[in-house]
PDB file of C-alpha atoms and ligand atoms in Angstrom:
ATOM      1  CA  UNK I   1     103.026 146.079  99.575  1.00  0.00           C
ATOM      2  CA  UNK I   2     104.263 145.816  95.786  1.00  0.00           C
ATOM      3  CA  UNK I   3     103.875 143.554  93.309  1.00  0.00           C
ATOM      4  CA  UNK I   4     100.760 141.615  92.856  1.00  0.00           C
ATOM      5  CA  UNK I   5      97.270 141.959  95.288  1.00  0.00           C
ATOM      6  CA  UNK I   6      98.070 138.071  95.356  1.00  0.00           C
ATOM      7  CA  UNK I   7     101.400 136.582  94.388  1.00  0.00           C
ATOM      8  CA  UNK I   8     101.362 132.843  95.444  1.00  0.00           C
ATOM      9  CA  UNK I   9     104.736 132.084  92.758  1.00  0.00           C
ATOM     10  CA  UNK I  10     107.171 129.269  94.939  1.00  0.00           C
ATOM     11  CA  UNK I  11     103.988 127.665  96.294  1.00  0.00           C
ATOM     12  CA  UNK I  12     102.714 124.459  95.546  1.00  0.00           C
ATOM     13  CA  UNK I  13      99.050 123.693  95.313  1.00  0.00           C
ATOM     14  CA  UNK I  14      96.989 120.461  95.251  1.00  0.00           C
ATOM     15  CA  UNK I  15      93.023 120.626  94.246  1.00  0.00           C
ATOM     16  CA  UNK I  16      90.837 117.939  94.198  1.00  0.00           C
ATOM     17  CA  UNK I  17      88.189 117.397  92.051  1.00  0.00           C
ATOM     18  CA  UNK I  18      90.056 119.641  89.533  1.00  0.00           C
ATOM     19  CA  UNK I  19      88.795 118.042  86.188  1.00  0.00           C
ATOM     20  CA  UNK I  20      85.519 120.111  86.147  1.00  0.00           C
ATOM     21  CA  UNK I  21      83.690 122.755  87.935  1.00  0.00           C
ATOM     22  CA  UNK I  22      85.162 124.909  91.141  1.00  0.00           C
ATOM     23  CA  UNK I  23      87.582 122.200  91.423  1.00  0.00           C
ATOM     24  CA  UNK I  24      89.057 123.332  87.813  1.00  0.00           C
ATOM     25  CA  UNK I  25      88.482 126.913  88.506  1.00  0.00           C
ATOM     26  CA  UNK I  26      90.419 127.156  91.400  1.00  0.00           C
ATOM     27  CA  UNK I  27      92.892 125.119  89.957  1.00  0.00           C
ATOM     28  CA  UNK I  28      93.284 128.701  87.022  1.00  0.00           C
ATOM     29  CA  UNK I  29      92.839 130.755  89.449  1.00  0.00           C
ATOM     30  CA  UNK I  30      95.630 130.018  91.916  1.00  0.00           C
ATOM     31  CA  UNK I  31      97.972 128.802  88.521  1.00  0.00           C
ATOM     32  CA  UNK I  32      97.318 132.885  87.924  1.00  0.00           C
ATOM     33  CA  UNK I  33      98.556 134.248  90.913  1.00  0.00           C
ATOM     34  CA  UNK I  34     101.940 131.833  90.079  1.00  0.00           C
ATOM     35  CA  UNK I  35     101.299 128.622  91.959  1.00  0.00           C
ATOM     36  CA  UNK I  36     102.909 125.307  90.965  1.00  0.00           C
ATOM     37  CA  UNK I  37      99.342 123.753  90.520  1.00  0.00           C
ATOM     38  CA  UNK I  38      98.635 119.737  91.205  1.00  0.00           C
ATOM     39  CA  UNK I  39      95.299 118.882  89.989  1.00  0.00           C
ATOM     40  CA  UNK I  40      93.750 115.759  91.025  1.00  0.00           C
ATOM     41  CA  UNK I  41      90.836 113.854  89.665  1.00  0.00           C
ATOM     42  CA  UNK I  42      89.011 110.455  89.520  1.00  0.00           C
ATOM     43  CA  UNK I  43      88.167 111.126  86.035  1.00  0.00           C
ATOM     44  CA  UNK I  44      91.524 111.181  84.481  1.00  0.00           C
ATOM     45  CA  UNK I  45      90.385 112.220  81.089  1.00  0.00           C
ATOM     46  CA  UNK I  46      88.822 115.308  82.578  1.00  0.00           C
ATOM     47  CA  UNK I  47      92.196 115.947  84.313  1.00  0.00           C
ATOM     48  CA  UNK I  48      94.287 115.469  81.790  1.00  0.00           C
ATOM     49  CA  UNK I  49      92.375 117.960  79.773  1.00  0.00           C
ATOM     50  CA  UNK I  50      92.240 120.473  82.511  1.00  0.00           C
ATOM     51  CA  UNK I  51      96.055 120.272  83.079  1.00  0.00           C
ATOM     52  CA  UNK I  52      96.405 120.983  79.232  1.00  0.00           C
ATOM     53  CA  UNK I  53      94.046 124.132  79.378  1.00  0.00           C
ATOM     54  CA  UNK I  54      96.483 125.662  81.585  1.00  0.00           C
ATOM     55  CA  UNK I  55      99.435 125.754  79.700  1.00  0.00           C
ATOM     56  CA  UNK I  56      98.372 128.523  78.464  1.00  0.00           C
ATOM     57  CA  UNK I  57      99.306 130.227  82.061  1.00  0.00           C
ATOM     58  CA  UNK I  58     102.610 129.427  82.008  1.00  0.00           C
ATOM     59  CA  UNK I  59     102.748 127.911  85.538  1.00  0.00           C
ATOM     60  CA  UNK I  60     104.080 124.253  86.351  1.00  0.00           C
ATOM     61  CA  UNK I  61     101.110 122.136  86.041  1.00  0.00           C
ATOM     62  CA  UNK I  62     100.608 118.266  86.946  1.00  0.00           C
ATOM     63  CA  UNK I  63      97.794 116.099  86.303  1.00  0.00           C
ATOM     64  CA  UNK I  64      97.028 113.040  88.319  1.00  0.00           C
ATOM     65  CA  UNK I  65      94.193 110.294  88.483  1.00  0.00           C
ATOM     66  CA  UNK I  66      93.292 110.401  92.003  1.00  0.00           C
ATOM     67  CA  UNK I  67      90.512 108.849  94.020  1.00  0.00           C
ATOM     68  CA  UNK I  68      89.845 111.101  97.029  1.00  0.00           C
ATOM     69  CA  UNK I  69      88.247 108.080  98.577  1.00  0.00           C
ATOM     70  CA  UNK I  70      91.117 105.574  98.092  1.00  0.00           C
ATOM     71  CA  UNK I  71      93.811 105.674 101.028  1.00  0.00           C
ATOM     72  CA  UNK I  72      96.454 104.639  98.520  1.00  0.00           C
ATOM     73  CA  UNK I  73      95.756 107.175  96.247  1.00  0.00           C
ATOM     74  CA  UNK I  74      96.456 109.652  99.444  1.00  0.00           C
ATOM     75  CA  UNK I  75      99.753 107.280 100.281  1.00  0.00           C
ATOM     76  CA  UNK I  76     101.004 107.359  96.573  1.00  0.00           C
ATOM     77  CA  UNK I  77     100.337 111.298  96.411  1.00  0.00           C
ATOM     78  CA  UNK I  78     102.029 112.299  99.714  1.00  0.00           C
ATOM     79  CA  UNK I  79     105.113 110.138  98.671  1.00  0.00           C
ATOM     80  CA  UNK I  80     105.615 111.768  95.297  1.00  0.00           C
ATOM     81  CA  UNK I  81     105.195 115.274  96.809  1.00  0.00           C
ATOM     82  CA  UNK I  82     107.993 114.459  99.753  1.00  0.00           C
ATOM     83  CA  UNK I  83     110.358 113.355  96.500  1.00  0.00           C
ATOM     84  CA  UNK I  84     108.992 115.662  93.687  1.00  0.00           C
ATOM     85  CA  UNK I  85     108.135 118.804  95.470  1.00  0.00           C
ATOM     86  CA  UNK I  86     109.336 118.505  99.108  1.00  0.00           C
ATOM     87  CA  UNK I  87     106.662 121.264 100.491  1.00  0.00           C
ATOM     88  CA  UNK I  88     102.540 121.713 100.107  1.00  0.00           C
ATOM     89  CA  UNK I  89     101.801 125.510 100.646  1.00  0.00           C
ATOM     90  CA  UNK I  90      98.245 124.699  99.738  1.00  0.00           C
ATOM     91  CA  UNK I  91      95.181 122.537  99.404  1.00  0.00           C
ATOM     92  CA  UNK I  92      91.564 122.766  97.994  1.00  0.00           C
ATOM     93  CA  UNK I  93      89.444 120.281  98.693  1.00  0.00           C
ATOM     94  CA  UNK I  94      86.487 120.751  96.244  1.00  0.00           C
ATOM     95  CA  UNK I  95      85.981 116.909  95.367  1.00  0.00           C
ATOM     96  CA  UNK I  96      82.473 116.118  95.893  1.00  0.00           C
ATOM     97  CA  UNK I  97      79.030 114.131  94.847  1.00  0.00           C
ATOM     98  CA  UNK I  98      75.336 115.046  95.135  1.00  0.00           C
ATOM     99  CA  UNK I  99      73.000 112.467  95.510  1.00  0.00           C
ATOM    100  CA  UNK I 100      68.942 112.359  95.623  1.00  0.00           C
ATOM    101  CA  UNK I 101      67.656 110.799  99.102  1.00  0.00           C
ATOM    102  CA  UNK I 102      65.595 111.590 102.181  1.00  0.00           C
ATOM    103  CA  UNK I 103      65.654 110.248 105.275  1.00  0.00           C
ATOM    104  CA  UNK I 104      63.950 106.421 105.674  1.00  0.00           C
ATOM    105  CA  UNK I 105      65.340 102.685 105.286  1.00  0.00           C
ATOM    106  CA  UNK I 106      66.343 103.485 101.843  1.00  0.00           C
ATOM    107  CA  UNK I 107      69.145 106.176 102.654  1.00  0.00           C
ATOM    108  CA  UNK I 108      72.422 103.844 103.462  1.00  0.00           C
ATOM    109  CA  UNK I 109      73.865 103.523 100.027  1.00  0.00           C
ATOM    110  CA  UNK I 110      73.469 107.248  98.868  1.00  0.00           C
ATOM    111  CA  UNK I 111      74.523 107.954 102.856  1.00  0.00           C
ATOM    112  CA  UNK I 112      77.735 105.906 102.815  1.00  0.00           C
ATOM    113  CA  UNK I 113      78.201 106.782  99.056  1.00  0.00           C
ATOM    114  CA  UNK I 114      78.282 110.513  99.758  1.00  0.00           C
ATOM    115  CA  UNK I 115      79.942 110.741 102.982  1.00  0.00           C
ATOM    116  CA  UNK I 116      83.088 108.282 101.487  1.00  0.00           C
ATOM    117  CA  UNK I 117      83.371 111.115  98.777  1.00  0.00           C
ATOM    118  CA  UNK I 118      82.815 114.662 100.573  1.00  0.00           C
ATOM    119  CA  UNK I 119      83.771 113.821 103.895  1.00  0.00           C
ATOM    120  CA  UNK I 120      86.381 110.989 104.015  1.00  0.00           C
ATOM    121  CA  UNK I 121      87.659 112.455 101.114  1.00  0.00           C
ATOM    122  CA  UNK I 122      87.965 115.708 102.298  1.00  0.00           C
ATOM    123  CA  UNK I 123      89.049 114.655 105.831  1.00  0.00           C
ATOM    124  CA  UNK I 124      92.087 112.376 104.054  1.00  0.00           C
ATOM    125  CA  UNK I 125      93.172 115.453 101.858  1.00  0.00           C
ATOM    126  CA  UNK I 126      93.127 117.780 105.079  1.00  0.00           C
ATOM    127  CA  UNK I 127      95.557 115.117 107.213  1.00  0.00           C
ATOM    128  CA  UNK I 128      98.226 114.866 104.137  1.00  0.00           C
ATOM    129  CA  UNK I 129      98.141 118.408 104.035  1.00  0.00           C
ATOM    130  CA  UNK I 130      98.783 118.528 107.591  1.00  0.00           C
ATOM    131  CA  UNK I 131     101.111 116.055 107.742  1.00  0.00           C
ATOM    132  CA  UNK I 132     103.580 118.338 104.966  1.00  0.00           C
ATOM    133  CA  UNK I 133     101.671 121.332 106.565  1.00  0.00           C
ATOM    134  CA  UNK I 134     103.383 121.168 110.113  1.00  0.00           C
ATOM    135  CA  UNK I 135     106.903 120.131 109.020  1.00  0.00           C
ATOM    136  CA  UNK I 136     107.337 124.265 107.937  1.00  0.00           C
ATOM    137  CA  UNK I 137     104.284 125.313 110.384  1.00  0.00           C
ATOM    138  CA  UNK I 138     102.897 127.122 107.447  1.00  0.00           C
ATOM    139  CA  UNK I 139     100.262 127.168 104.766  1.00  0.00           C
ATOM    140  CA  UNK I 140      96.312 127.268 103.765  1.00  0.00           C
ATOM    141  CA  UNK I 141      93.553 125.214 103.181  1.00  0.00           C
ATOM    142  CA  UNK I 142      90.010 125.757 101.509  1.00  0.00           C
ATOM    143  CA  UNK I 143      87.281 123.386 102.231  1.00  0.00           C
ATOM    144  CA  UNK I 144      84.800 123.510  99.439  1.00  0.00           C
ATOM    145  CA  UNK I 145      81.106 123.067 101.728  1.00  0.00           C
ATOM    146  CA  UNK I 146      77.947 124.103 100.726  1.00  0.00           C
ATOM    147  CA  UNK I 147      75.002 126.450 101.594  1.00  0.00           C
ATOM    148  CA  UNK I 148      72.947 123.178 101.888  1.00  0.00           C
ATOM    149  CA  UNK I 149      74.659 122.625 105.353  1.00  0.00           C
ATOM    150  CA  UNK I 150      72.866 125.440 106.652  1.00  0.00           C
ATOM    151  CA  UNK I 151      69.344 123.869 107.286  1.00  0.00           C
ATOM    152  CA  UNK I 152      67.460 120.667 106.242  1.00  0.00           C
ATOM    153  CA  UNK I 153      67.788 119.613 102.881  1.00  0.00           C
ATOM    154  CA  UNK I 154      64.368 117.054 102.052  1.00  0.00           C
ATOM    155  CA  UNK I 155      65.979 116.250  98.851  1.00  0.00           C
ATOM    156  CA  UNK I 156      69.732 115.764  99.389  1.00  0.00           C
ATOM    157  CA  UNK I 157      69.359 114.760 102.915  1.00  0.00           C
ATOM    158  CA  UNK I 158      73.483 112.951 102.799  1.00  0.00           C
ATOM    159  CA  UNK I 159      74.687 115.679 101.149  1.00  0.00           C
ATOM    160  CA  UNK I 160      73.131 118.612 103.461  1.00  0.00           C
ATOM    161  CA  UNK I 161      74.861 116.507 106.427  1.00  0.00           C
ATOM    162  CA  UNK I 162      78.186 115.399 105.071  1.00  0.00           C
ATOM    163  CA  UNK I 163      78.647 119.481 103.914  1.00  0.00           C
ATOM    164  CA  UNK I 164      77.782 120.439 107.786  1.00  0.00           C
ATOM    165  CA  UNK I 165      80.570 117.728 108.574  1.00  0.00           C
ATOM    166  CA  UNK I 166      82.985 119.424 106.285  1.00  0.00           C
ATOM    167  CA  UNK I 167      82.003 122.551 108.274  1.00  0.00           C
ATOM    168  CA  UNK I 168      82.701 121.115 111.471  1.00  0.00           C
ATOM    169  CA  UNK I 169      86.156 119.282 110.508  1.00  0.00           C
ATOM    170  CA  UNK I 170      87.316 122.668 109.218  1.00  0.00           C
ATOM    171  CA  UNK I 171      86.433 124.213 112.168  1.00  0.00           C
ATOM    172  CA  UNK I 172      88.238 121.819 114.583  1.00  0.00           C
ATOM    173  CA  UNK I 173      91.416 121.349 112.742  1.00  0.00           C
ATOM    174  CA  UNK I 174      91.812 125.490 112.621  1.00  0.00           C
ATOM    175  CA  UNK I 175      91.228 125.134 116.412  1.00  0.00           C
ATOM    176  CA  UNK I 176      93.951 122.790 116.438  1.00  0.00           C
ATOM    177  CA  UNK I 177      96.457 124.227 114.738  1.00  0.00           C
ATOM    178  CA  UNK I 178      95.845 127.571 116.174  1.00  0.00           C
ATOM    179  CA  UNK I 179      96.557 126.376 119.509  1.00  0.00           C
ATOM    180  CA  UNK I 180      99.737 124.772 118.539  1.00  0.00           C
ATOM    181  CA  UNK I 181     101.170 128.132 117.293  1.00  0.00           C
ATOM    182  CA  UNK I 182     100.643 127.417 113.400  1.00  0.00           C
ATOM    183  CA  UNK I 183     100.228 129.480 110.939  1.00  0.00           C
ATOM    184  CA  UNK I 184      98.303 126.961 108.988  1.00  0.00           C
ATOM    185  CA  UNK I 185      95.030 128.504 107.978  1.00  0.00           C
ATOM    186  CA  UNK I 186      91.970 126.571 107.469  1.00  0.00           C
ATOM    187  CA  UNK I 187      88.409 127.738 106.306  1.00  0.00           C
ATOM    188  CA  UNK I 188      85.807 126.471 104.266  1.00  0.00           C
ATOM    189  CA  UNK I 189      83.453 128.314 101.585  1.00  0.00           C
ATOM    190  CA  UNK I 190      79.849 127.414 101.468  1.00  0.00           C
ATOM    191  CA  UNK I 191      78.173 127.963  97.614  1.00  0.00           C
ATOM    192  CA  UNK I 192      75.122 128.875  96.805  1.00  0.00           C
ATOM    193  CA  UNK I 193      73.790 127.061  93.359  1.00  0.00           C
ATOM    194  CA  UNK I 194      77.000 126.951  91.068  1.00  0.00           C
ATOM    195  CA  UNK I 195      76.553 126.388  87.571  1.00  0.00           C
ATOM    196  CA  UNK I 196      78.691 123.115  87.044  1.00  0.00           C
ATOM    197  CA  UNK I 197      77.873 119.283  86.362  1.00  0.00           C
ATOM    198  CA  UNK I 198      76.144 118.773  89.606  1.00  0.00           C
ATOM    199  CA  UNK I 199      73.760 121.983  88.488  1.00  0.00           C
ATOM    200  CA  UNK I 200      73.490 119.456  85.775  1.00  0.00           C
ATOM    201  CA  UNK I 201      71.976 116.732  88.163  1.00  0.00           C
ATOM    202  CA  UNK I 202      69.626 118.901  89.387  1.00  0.00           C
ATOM    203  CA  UNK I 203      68.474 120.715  86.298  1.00  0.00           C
ATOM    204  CA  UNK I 204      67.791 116.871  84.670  1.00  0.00           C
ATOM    205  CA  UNK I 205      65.495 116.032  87.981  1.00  0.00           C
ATOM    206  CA  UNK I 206      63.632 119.481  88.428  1.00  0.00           C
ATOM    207  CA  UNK I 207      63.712 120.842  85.061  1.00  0.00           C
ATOM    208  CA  UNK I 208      60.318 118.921  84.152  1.00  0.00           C
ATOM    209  CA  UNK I 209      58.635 118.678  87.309  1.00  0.00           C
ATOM    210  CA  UNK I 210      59.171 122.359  87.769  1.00  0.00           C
ATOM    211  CA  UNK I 211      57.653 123.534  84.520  1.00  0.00           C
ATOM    212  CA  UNK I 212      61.190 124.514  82.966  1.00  0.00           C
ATOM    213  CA  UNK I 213      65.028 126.005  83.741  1.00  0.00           C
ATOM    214  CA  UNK I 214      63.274 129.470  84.627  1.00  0.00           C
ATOM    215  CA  UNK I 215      61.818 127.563  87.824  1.00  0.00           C
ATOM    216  CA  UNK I 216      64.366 125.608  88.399  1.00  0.00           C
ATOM    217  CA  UNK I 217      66.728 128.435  88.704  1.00  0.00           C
ATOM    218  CA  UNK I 218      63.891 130.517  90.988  1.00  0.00           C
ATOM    219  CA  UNK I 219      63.681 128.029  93.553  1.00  0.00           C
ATOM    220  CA  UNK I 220      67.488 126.762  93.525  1.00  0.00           C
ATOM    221  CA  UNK I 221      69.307 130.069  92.713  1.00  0.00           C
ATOM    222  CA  UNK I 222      66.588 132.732  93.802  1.00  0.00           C
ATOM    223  CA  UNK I 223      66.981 133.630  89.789  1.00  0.00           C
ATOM    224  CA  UNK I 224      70.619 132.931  88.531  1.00  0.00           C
ATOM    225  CA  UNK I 225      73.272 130.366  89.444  1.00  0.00           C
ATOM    226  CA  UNK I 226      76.947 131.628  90.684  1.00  0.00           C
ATOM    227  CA  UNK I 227      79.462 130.629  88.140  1.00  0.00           C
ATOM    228  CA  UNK I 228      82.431 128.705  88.925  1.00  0.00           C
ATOM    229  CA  UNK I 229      85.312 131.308  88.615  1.00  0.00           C
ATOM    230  CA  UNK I 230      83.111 133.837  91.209  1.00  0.00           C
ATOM    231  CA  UNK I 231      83.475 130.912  93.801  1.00  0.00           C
ATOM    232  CA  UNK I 232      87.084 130.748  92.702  1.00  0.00           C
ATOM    233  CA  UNK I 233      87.799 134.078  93.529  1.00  0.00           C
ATOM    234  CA  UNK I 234      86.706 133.807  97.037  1.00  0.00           C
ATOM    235  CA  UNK I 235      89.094 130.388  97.326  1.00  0.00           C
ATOM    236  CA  UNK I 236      92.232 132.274  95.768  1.00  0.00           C
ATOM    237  CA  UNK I 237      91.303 135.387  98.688  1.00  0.00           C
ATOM    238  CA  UNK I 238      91.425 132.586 101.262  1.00  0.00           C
ATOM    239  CA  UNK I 239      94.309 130.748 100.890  1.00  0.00           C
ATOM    240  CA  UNK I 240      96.759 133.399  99.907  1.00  0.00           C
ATOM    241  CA  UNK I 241      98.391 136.118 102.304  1.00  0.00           C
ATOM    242  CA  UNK I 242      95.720 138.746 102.346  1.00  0.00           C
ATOM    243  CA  UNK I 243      93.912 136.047 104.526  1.00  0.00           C
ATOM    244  CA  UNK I 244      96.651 136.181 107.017  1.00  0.00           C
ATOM    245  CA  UNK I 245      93.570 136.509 109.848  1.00  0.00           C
ATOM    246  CA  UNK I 246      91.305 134.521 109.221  1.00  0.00           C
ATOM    247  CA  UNK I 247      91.375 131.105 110.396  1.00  0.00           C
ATOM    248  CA  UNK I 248      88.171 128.386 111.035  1.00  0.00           C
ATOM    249  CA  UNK I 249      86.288 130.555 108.997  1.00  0.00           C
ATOM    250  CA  UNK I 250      83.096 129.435 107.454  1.00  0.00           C
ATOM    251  CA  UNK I 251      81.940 131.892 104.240  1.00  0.00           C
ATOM    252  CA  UNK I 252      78.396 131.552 102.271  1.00  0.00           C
ATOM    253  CA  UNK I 253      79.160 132.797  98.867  1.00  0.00           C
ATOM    254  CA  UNK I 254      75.355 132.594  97.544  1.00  0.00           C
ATOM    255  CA  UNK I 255      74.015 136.397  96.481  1.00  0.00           C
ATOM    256  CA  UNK I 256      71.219 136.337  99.171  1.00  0.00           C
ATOM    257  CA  UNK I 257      70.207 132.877  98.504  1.00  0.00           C
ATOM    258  CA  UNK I 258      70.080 132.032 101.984  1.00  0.00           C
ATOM    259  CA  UNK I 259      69.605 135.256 103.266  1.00  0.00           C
TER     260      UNK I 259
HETATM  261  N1  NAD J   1      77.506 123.189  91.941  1.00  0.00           N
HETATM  262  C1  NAD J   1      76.887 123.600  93.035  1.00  0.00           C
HETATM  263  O1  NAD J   1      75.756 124.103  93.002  1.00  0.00           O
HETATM  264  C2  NAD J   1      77.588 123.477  94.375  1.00  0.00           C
HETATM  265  C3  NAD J   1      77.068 124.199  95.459  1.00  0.00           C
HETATM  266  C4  NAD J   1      77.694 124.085  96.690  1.00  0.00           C
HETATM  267  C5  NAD J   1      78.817 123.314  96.843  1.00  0.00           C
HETATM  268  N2  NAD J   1      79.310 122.615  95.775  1.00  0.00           N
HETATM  269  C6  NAD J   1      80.483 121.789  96.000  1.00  0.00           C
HETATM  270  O2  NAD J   1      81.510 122.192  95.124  1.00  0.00           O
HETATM  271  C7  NAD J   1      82.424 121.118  94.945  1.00  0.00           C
HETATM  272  C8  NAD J   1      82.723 120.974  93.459  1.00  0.00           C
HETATM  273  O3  NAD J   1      81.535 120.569  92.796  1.00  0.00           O
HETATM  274  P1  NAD J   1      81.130 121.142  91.378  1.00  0.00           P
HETATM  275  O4  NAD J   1      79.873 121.862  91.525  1.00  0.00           O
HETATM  276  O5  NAD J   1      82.298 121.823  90.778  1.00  0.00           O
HETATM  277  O6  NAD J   1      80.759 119.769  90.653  1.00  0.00           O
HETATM  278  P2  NAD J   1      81.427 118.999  89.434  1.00  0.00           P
HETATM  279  O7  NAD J   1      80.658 117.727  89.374  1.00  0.00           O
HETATM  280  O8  NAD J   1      81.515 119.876  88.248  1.00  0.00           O
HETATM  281  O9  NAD J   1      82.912 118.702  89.941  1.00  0.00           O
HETATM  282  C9  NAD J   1      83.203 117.752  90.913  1.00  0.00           C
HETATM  283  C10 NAD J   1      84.503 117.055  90.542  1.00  0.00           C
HETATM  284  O10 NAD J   1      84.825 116.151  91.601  1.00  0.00           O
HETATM  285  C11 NAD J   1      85.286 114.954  91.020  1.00  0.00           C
HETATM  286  N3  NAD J   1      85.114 113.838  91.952  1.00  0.00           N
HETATM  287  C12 NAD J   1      83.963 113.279  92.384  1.00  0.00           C
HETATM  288  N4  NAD J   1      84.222 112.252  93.189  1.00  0.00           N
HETATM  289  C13 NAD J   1      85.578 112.151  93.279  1.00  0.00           C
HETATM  290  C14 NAD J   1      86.456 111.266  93.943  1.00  0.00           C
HETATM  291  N5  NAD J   1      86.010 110.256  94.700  1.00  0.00           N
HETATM  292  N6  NAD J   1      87.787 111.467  93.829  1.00  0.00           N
HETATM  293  C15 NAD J   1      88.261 112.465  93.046  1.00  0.00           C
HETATM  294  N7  NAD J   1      87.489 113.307  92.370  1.00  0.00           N
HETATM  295  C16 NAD J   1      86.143 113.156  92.489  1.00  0.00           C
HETATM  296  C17 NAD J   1      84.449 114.780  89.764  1.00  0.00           C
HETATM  297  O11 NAD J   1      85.049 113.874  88.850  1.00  0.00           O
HETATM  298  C18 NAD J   1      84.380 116.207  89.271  1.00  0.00           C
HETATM  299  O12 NAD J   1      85.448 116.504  88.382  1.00  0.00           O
HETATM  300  C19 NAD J   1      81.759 119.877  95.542  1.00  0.00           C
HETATM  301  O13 NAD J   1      82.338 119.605  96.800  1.00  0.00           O
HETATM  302  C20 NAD J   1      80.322 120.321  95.698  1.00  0.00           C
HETATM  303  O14 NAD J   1      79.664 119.626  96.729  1.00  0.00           O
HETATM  304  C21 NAD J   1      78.721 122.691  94.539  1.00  0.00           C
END
């Protein structure tokens, strides 16, 4: 093939939770390989910002405030792409929350707080994708889980089990449009500890109890945390063309955390 490993130029991309972390990442490193990048964001300053760094790449680039929890937000956003756009090639779902619970009486508002974000969220973002997805029976989308989905999680019991639920959705809707003769690609990547804001939340509740980072990082990280742009990498393999085969896909990207 010539040209480019990955050339994704005439696509359009959407990412959530693009102001910060593997959401903004992802958001540079498809904008690289040529993408018309849409990042979306509750925090609209962090957006905003985002969108601006990427000038620099050259690519089209559109911030917008976007609660992956709000149904008009999704409404809004599928309307303006239909008029503005009139295709969606790709989608990354990496909005999500962490929050500290464990499993008694007290776990409903974390629970329902957690599960609106990471799994709502990420189920509403896979149906508009769909939705633009199956008018041209093409295109790819990247489901941003976690390795904490893998096995009990004392501390983040919500998150552990909304990230399994990601697992499973991604699973199912590749099933589905496999069967219906689709080439609409869905898999999901599973991090290991990533050093973003939500290292950030667990850094400022370990940090002390632990005896330092050092710890911290031994017992989260088995020693160092994965940094944003090496989980981007693995996103940018899966939803361009060199991915043509793989499909429901579920991929730990931890360095032997789990292991
Ligand atoms: N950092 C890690 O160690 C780690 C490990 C495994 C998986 N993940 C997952 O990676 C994804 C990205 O997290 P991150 O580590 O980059 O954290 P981050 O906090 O840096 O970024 C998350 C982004 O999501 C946005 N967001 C949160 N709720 C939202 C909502 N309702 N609507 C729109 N945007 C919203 C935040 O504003 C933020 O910009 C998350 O799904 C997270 O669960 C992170």
């Amino acid at each position: 093939m010539d040209g480019p490993w990955i050339d994704l130029s005439g696509q359009v991309a959407v990412i959530t939770g693009a102001a910060a972390g593997i959401g903004q990442a992802s958001a540079e490193a498809i904008a690289r390989a040529g993408a018309a990048v849409i990042l979306l964001d509750r925090d609209h300053v962090g957006v905003a910002a985002a969108a601006a760094a990427l000038d620099k790449v050259g690519c089209k680039v559109v911030a917008r405030t976007h609660d992956v929890t709000q149904e008009n937000d999704w409404q809004a956003l599928g309307d303006w792409i239909a008029a503005e756009w009139g295709r969606l090639d790709i989608l990354v779902n990496s909005a999500g929350i962490a929050r500290f619970d464990r499993v008694d009486a007290s776990i409903f508002p974390t629970y329902h707080e957690v599960f609106a974000v990471n799994v709502e969220g990420t189920l509403r973002g896979m149906a508009l994708a769909l939705d633009h997805m199956r008018l041209v029976g093409r295109g790819a989308i990247v489901n941003v889980s976690s390795t904490a989905s893998l096995k009990g999680n004392p501390a983040m019991a919500s998150y552990g089990a909304s990230k399994a639920a990601v697992s499973h959705f991604t699973r199912s809707a590749a099933l589905e449009t496999n069967r219906a003769g689709l080439d609409i690609r869905i898999n999901a990547v599973l991090p290991g500890f990533t050093e973003t804001g939500m290292a950030q939340q667990v850094y400022d509740q370990f940090d002390a109890k632990l005896g330092g980072r050092e710890q911290t990082l031994q017992v989260f990280a088995s020693g160092r945390p994965a940094q944003p742009a090496e989980i981007a990498d693995l996103i940018l393999f899966l939803v361009s063309d060199r991915a043509s085969f793989i499909s429901g896909s579920i991929y730990s990207i931890d360095r032997a955390q789990g292991a």
